[in-house]
Coordinates of C-alpha atoms in Angstrom, one line a residue:
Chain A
X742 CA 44.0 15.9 27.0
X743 CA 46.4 15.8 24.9
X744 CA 45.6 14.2 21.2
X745 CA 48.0 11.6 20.3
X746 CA 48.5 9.6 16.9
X747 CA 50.5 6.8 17.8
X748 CA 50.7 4.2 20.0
X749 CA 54.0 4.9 21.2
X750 CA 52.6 8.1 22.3
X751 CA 49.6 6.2 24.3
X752 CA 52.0 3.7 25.9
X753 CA 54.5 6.9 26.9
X754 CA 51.4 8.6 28.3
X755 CA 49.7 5.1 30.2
X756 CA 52.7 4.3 31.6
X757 CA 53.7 7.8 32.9
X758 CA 50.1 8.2 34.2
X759 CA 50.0 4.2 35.0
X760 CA 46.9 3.9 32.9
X761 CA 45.5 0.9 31.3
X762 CA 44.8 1.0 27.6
X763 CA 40.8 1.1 28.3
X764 CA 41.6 3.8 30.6
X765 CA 43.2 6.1 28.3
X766 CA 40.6 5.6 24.9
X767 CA 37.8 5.9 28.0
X768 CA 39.5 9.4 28.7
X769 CA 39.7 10.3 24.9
X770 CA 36.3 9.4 24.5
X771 CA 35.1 12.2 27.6
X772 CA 37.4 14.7 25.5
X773 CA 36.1 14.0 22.3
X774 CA 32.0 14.0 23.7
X775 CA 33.1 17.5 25.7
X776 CA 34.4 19.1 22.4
X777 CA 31.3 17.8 20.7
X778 CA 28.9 19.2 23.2
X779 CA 27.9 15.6 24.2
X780 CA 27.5 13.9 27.8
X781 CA 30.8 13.3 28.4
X782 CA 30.3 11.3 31.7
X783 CA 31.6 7.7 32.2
X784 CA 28.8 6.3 32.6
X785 CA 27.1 7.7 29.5
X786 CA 29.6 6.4 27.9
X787 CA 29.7 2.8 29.7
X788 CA 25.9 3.1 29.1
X789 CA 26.2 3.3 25.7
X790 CA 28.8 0.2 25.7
X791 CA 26.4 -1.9 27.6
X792 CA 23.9 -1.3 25.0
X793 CA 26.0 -2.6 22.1
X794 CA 27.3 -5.7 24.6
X795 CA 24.0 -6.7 25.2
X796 CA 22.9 -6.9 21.3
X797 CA 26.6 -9.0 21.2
X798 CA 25.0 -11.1 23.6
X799 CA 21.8 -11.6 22.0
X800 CA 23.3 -12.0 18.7
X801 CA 25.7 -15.1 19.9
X802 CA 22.7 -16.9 21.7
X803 CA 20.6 -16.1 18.1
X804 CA 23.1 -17.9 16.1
X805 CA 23.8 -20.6 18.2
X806 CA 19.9 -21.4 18.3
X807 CA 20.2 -21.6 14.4
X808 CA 19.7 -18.7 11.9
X809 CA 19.8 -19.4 8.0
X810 CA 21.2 -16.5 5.5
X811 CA 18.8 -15.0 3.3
X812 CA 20.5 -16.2 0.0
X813 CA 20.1 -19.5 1.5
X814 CA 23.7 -20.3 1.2
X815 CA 25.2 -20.3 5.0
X816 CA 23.2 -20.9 8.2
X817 CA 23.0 -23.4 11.0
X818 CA 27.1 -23.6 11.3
X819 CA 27.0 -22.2 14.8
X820 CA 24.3 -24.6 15.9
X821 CA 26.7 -27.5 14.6
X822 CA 30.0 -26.2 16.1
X823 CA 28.1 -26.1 19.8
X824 CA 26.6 -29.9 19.6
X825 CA 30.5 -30.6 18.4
X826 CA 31.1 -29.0 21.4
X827 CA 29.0 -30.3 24.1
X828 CA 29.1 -33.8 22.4
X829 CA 32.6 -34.4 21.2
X830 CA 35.3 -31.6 21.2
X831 CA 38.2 -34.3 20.5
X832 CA 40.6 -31.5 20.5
X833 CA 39.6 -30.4 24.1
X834 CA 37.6 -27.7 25.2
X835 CA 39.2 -24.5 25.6
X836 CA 39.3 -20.6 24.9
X837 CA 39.6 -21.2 21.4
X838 CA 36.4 -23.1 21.0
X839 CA 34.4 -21.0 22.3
X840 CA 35.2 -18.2 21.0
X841 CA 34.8 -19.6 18.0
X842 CA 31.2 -20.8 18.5
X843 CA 30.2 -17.6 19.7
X844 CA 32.0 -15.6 16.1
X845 CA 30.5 -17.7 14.1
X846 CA 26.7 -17.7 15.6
X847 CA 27.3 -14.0 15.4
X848 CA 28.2 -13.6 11.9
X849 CA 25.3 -15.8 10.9
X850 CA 23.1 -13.6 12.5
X851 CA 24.4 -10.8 10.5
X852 CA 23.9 -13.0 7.7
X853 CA 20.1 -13.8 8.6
X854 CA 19.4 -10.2 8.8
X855 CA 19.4 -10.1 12.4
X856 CA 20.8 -7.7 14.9
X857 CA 24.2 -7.1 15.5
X858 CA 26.6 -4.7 16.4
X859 CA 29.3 -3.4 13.9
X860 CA 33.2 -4.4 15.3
X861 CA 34.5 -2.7 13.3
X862 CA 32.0 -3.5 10.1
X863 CA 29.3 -6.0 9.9
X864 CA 31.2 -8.4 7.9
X865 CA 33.7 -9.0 10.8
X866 CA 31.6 -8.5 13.4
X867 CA 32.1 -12.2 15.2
X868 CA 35.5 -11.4 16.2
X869 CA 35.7 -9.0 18.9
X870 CA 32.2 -10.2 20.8
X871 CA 33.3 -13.9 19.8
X872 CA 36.3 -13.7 22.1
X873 CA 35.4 -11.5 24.4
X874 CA 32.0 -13.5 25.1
X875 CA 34.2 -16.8 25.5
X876 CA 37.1 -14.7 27.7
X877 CA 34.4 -13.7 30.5
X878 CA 33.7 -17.1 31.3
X879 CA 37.3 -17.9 31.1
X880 CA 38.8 -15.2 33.4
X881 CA 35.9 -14.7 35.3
X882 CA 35.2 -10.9 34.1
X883 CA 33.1 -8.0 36.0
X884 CA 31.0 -6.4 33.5
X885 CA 33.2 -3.6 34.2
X886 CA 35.9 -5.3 32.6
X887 CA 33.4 -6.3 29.5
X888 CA 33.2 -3.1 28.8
X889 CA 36.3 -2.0 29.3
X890 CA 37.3 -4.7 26.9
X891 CA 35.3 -3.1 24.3
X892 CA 36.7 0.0 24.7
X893 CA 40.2 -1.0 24.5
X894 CA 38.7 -2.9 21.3
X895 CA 37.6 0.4 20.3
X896 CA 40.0 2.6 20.9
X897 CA 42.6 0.3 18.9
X898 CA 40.4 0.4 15.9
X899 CA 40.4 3.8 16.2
X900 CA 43.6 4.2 15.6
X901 CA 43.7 1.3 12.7
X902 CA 40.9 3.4 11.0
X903 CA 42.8 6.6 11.0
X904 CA 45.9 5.8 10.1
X905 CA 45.1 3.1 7.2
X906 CA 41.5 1.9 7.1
X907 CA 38.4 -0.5 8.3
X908 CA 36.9 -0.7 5.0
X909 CA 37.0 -4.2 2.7
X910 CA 36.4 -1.9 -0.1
X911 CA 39.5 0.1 0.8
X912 CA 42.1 -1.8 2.2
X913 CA 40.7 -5.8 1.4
X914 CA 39.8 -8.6 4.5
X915 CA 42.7 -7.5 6.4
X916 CA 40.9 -4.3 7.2
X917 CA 38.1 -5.7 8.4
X918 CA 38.8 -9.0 9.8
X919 CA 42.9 -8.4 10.1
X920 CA 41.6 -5.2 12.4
X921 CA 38.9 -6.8 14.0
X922 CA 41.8 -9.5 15.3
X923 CA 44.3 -7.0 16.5
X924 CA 41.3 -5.1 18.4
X925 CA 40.7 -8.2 20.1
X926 CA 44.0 -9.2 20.9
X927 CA 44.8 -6.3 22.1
X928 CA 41.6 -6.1 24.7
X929 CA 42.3 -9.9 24.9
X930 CA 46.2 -9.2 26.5
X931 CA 44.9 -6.2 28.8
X932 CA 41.8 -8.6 30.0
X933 CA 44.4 -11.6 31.2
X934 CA 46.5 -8.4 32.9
X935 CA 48.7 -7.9 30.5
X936 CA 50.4 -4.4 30.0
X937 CA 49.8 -1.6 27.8
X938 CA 52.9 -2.6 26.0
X939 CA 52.1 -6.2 25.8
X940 CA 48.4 -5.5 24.4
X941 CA 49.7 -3.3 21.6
X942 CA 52.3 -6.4 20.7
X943 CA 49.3 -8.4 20.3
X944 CA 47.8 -5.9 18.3
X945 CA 50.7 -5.7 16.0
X946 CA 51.2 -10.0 15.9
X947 CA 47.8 -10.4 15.1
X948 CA 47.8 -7.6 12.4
X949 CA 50.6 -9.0 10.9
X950 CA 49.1 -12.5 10.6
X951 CA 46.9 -11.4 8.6
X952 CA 48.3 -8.9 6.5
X953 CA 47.7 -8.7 2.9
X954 CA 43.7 -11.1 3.1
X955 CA 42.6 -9.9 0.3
X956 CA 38.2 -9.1 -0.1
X957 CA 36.5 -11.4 -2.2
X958 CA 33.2 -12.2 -1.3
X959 CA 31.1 -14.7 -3.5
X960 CA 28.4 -13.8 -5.0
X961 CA 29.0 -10.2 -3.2
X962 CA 27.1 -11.5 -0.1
X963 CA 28.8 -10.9 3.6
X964 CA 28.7 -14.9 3.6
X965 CA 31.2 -16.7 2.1
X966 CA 34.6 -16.5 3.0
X967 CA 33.7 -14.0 5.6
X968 CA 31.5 -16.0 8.3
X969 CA 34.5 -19.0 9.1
X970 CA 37.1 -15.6 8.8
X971 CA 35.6 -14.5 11.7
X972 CA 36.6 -17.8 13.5
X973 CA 40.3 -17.1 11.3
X974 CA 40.1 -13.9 13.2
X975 CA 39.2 -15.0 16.7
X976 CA 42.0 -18.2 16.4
X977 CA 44.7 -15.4 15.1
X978 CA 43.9 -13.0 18.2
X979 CA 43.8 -15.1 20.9
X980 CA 47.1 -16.3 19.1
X981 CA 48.8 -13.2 19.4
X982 CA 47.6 -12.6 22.9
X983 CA 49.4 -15.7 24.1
X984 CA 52.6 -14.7 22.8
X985 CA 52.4 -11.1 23.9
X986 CA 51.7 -12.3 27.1
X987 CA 54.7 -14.7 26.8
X988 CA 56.6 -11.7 26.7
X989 CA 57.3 -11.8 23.1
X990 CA 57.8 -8.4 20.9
X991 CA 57.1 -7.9 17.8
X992 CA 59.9 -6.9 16.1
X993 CA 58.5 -4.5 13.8
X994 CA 56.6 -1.6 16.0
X995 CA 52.9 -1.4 15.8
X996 CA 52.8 2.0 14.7
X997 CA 54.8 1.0 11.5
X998 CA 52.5 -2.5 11.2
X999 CA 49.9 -0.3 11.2
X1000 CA 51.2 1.9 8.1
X1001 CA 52.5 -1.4 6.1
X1002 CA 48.8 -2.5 6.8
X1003 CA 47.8 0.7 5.0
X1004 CA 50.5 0.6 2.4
X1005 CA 49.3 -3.4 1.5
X1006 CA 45.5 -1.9 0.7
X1007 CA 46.3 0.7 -1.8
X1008 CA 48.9 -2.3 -3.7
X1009 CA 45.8 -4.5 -3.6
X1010 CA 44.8 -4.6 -6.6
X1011 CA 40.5 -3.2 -7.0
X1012 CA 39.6 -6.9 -7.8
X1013 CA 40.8 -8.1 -4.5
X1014 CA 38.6 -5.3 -3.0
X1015 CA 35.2 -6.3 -2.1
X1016 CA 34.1 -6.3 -6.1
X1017 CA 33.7 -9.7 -6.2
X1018 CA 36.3 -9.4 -9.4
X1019 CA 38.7 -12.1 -8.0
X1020 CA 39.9 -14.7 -5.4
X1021 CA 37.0 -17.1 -4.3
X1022 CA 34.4 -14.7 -5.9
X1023 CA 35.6 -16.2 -9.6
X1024 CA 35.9 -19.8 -9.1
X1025 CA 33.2 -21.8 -11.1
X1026 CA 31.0 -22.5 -8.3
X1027 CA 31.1 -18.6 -7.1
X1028 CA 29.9 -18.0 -10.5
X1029 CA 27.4 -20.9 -10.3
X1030 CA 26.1 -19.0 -7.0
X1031 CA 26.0 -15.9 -8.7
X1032 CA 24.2 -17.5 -11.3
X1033 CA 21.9 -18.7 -9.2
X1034 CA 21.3 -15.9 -7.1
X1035 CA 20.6 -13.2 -9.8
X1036 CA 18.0 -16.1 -11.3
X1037 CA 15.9 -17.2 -8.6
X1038 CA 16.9 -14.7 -5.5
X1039 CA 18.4 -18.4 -3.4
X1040 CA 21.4 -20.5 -3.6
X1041 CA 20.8 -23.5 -3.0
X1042 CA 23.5 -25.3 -0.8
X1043 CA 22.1 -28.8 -0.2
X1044 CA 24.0 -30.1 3.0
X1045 CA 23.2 -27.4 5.2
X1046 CA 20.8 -28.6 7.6
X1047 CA 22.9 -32.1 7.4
X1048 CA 23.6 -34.5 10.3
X1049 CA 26.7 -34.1 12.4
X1050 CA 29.6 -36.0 10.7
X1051 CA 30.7 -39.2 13.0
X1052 CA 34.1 -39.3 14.0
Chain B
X780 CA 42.6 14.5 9.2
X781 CA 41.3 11.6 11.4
X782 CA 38.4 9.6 9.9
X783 CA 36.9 8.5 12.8
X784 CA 36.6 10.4 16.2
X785 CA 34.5 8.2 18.4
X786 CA 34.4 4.2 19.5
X787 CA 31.4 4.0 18.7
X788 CA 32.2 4.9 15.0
X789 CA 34.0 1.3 15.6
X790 CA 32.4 -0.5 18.2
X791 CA 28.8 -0.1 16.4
X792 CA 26.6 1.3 14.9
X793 CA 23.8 -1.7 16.2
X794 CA 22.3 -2.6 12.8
X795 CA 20.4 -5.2 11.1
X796 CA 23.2 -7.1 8.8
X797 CA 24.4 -8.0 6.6
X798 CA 25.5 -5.0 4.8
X799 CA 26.2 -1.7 6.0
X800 CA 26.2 -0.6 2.4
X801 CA 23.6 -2.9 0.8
X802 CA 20.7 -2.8 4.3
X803 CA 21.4 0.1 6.7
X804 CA 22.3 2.5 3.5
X805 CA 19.0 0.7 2.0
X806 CA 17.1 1.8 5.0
X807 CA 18.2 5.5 5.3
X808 CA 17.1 5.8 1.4
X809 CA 13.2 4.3 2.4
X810 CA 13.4 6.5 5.4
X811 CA 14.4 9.7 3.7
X812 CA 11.6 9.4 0.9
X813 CA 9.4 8.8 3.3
X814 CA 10.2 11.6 5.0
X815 CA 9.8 13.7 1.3
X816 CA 6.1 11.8 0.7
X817 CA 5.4 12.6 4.3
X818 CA 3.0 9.7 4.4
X819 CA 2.7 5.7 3.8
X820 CA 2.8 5.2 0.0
X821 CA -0.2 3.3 -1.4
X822 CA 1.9 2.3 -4.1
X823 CA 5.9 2.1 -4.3
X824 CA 8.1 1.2 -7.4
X825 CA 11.6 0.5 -6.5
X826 CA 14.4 0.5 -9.2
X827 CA 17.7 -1.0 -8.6
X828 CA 20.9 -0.1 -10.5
X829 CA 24.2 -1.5 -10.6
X830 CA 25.6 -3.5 -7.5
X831 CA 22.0 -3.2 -6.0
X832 CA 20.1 -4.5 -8.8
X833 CA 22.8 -7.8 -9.1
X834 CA 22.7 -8.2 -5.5
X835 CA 19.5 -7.1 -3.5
X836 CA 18.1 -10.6 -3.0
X837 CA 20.9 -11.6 -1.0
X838 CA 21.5 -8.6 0.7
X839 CA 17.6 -8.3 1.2
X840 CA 18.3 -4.6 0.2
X841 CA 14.3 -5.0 -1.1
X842 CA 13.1 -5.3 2.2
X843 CA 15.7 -2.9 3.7
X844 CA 14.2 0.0 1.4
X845 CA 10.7 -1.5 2.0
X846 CA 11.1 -1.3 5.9
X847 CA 12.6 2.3 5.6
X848 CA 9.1 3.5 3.5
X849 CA 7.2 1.5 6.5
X850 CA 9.3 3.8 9.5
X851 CA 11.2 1.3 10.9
X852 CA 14.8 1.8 11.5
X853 CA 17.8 0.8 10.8
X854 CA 18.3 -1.3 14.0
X855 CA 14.8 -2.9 13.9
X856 CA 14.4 -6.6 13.3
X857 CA 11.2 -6.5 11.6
X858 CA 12.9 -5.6 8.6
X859 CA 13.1 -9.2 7.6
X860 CA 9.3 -9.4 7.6
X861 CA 9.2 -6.3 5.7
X862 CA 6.7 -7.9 2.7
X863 CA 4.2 -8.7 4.9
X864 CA 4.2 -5.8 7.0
X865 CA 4.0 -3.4 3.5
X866 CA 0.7 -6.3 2.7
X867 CA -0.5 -5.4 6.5
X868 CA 0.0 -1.6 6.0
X869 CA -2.1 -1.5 2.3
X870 CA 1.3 -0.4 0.6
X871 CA 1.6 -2.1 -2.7
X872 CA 5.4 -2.7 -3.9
X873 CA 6.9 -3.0 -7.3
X874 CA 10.5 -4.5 -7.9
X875 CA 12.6 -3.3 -10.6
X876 CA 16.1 -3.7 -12.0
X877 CA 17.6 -1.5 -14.3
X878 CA 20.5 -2.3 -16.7
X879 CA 21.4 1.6 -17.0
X880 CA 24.9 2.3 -15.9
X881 CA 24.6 5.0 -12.6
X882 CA 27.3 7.1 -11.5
X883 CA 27.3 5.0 -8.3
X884 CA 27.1 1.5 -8.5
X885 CA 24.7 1.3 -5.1
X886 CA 21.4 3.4 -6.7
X887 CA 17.8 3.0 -5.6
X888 CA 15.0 5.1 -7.5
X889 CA 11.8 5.0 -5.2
X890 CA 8.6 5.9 -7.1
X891 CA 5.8 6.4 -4.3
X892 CA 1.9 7.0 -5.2
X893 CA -1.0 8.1 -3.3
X894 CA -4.1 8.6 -5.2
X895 CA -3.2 11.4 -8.0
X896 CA 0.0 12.2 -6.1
X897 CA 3.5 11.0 -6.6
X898 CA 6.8 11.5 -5.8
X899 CA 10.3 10.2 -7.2
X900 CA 13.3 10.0 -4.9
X901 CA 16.6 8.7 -6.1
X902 CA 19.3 7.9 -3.3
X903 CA 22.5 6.2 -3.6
X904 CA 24.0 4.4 -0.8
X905 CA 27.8 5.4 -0.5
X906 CA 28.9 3.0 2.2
X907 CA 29.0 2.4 6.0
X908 CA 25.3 3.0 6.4
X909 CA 25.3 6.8 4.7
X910 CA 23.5 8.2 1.7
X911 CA 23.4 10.6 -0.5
X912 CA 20.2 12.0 -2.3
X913 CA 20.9 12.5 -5.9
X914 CA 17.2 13.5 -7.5
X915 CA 14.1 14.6 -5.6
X916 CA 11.1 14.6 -7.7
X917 CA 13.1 15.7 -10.8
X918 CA 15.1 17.9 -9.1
X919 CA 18.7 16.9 -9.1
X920 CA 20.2 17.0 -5.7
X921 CA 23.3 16.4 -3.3
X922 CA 21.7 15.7 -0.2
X923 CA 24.2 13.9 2.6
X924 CA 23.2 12.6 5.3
X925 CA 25.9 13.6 7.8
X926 CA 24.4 17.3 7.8
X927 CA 20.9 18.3 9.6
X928 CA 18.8 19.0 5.6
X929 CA 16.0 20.9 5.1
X930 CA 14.3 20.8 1.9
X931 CA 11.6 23.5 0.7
X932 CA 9.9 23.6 -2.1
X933 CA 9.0 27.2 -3.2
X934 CA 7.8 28.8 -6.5
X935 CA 10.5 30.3 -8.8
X936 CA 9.7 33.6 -7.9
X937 CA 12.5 37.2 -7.1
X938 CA 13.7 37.5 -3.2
X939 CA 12.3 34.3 -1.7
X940 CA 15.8 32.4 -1.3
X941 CA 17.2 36.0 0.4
X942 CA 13.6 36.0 2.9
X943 CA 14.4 31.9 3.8
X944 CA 18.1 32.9 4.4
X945 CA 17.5 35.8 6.6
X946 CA 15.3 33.6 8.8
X947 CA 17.8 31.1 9.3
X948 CA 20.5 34.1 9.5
X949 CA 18.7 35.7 11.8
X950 CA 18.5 32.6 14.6
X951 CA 22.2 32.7 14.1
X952 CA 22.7 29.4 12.3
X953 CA 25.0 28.7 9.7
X954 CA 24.4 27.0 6.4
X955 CA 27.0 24.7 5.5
X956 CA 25.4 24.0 1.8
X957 CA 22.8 25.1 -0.4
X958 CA 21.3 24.1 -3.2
X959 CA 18.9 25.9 -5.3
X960 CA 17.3 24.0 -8.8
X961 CA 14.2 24.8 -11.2
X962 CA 12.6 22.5 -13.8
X963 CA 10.7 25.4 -15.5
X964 CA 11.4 29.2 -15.1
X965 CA 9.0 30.7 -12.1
X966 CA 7.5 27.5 -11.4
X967 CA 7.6 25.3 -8.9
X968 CA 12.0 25.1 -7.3
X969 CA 13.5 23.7 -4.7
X970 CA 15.8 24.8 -2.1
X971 CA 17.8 22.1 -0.3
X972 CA 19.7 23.6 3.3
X973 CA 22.2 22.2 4.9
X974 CA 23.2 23.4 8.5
X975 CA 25.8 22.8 11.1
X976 CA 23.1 22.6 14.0
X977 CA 19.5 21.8 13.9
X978 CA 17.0 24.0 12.7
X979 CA 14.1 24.2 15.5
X980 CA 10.9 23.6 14.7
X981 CA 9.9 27.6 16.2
X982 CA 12.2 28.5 13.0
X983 CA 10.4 25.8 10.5
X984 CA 7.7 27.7 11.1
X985 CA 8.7 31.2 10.4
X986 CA 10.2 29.4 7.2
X987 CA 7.1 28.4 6.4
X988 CA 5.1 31.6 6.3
X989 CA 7.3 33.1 3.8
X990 CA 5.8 33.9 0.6
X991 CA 5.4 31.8 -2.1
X992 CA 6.8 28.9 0.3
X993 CA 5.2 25.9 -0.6
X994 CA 6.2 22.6 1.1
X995 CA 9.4 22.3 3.7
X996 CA 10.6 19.1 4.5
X997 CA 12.8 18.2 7.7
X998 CA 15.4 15.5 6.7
X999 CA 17.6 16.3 10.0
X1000 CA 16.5 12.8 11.3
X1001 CA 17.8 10.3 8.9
X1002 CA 21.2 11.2 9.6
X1003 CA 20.9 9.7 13.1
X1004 CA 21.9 6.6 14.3
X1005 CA 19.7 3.6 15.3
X1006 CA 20.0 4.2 19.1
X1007 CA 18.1 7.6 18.1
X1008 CA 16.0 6.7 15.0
X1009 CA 13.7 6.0 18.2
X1010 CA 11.9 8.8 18.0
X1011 CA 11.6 9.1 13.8
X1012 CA 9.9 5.1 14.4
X1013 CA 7.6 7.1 17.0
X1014 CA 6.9 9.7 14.8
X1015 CA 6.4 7.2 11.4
X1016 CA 4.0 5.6 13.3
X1017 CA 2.0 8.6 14.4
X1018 CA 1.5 9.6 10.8

């Protein structure tokens, strides 16, 4: 097969070979385990998938039952966001919601030392399984389609990685969580039949929406601003699948979102890179955490095994 | 030249959170000195510098490094009860924080004892889960984990490196690195190997009856990923 590096290329070659997106990153996958010397089935490589959906799974349900960080200063959110919405939802209950529930539960657990499953780092790893988790139930998917949903996911961040990068310490929140979105709502679009062209649209929307989030994690932890981005994340995606659906274009190409993307980290200044230098990291109470933290190994956050607000 | 290759470099690796910097990384550098001390520690002092020593209580990068020593992996949730299995197992553990600026802000020094015997391994974890071994009891060292690493310890003595070398050579497999460092001048040296493929064990052996070959050390494991860290749990257990 032939190796590609842009999506232009991959939308020339699915539509020419009238491939989905899943198809063609399954395809590159076989030709990259051949070269490597690797099982290069389908199903080894499904296999593998399943493995990593099935921790996505147990992570969400984790979450939701109530997990508590180890610095002491997030936990039990997920638990509070699914009584809101079994009990209350005055919003209405939809996609969004749920998705939601489920990115937040699953980021906790990564908080709590738990299990989870890198998408594309650990700090943003609500985003793609929170959607996807909620999508199933919403358009009814085969496992098949699970997977392939992760494999479109992956594929796209494939291509995010290379050409700028997945790392907070590189390129700020937009290259975790910003890239975490765009996976989704790419695999979002192709999940509710949309086209190759219209997933890589809402790759590009969702990118954009968040281009430029800059890293700044208080007290250093994965905790704080980065669990409720995941839900940022998951809101932005399904977003951006909507309107790519709608059959709206974004008007820049995704290739060249994809190299502003890049071109935004190495501006960023190092503060606003995962050093805790800057942003929310500084703010008196960050620095009270920090405080804290180094002192006694706990931050003490008082409200967080609180009753649910009345409304 | 393309960073990643595989999905799986971005739909995975499974890991215990939150950090795959501050806990898998953690992990790999418990694993790999426990691989070098080849047994369970009775006693284990653990210095952290820089970004670890501000930030291992919230990362729990403590019991990260504490669960690597134990065997378990980096995808094993009995990492968070890492204290009390190091109480269960005899192993005492020490906590340190060091003010001294590192060349890399994520360093771990990991002091193990065993009656008279003890070891020093200092590891640094350079981000998404990898690490690089900088000093091996006293040795300084570049050991990365994306390479299969052997280490051997041999005394400082004419001809030995060429007789290790032609072994390997001679199973026609290629050393992408070497290292070779002394403290003291024909005394004890060590010769770290790094090769593209796996050394087998067959070959180990023949390594091993070399003259003047003291210890060898298989590190090939520690570069694997959780889904096959399997097998290194099976064999931590066994020892």
């Amino acid at each position: 097969m032939r190796r590609v590096t842009t999506f232009a290329q991959i939308i020339r070659t699915c539509e020419e070979e009238n491939w989905k997106l899943a198809d063609y990153f399954l395809y590159q996958e076989m030709d990259w385990r051949q070269r490597e010397g690797e099982d290069s089935s389908p199903e080894a490589i499904l296999e593998k998938m399943e493995i990593n959906l099935q921790v996505m799974e147990s992570a969400a349900k984790e979450g939701i039952g109530g997990v508590q960080s180890y610095s002491g200063l997030t936990g039990y959110d997920a638990t509070r966001l699914n009584a809101y919405r079994s009990e209350k939802a005055p919003l209405g209950k939809s996609i969004y919601l749920d998705a939601i529930v489920n990115a937040i539960a699953i980021n906790e657990v990564n908080a709590s030392m738990g299990l989870i499953c890198a998408t594309p780092t650990a700090g943003s790893c609500g985003v793609v399984p929170g959607i996807l988790l909620a999508a199933r139930e919403h358009l009814k998917l085969t496992r098949r389609q699970q997977l392939d949903f992760l494999i479109t996911s992956g594929g796209c961040g494939l291509m995010i990685g290379n050409l700028a990068s997945i790392s907070g310490a590189e390129g700020g929140c937009q290259a975790e969580i910003g890239s975490a979105s765009g996976m989704a709502a790419a695999a979002l679009a192709e999940a509710a039949g949309g086209t190759p062209q219209a997933s890589t649209n809402a790759l590009a929307i969702a990118l954009k929406g968040l281009l430029g989030l800059v890293c700044d994690p208080v007290a250093s932890l994965v905790e704080v601003p980065c669990i409720k981005r995941n839900a940022t994340g998951v809101v932005n995606a399904i977003a951006s699948a909507e309107m790519a659906l709608a059959g709206m274009q974004s008007r820049i190409p995704t290739d060249e979102v994809i190299s502003a993307m890049h071109s935004v980290g190495q501006l960023m200044p190092s503060a606003l890179r995962e050093t805790a230098l800057g942003g929310l990291a500084l703010t008196p109470t960050a620095r009270r955490y920090t405080r804290e933290l180094k002192q006694t190994g706990k931050i003490t956050w008082k409200e967080r095994k609180g009753p649910l607000p009345s409304i | 030249m393309a960073k990643f290759h595989s999905i799986f470099d971005i739909i995975g690796p499974v890991m215990i959170g939150p950090s795959s910097s501050h806990t898998a990384g953690a992990v790999r550098i418990g694993l790999a000195s426990r691989a070098i001390f080849g047994e369970t520690p009775e006693n284990v002092q653990i210095t952290f510098f820089g970004s670890f020593a501000h930030t291992y209580k919230g990362h729990g990068t403590d019991l990260a490094l504490i669960g690597g020593l134990l065997g378990l992996s980096t995808a094993n949730p009995d990492i968070r009860y890492a204290y009390d299995l190091a109480k269960e197992t005899g192993m005492k553990v020490k906590i340190v924080t060091s003010q001294e600026k590192m060349k890399h802000p994520n360093t771990a020094e990991v002091r193990m004892t065993k009656g008279s015997r003890t070891v020093s391994v200092t590891g640094i974890s350079t981000g998404g889960g990898s690490i690089d071994l900088v000093e091996i009891d006293g040795f300084n060292v570049h050991v990365h984990n994306d390479n299969p690493v052997i280490l051997i310890f041999h005394m400082d003595r004419p001809g030995v490196i060429a007789s290790v070398t032609r072994v390997i050579g001679q199973h026609r497999l290629n050393i992408s690195q070497m290292e070779v460092s002394r403290k003291t001048k024909g005394k004890l040296a060590l010769m770290l190997i790094a090769t593209d493929g796996e050394i087998p064990d067959a070959t180990l052996e023949e390594i091993a009856a070399v003259k003047h070959i003291v210890q060898i050390i298989d590190l090939s494991e520690i570069r694997r990923e959780p889904n096959g860290t399997k097998a290194l749990m099976a064999k931590g257990a066994a020892q």
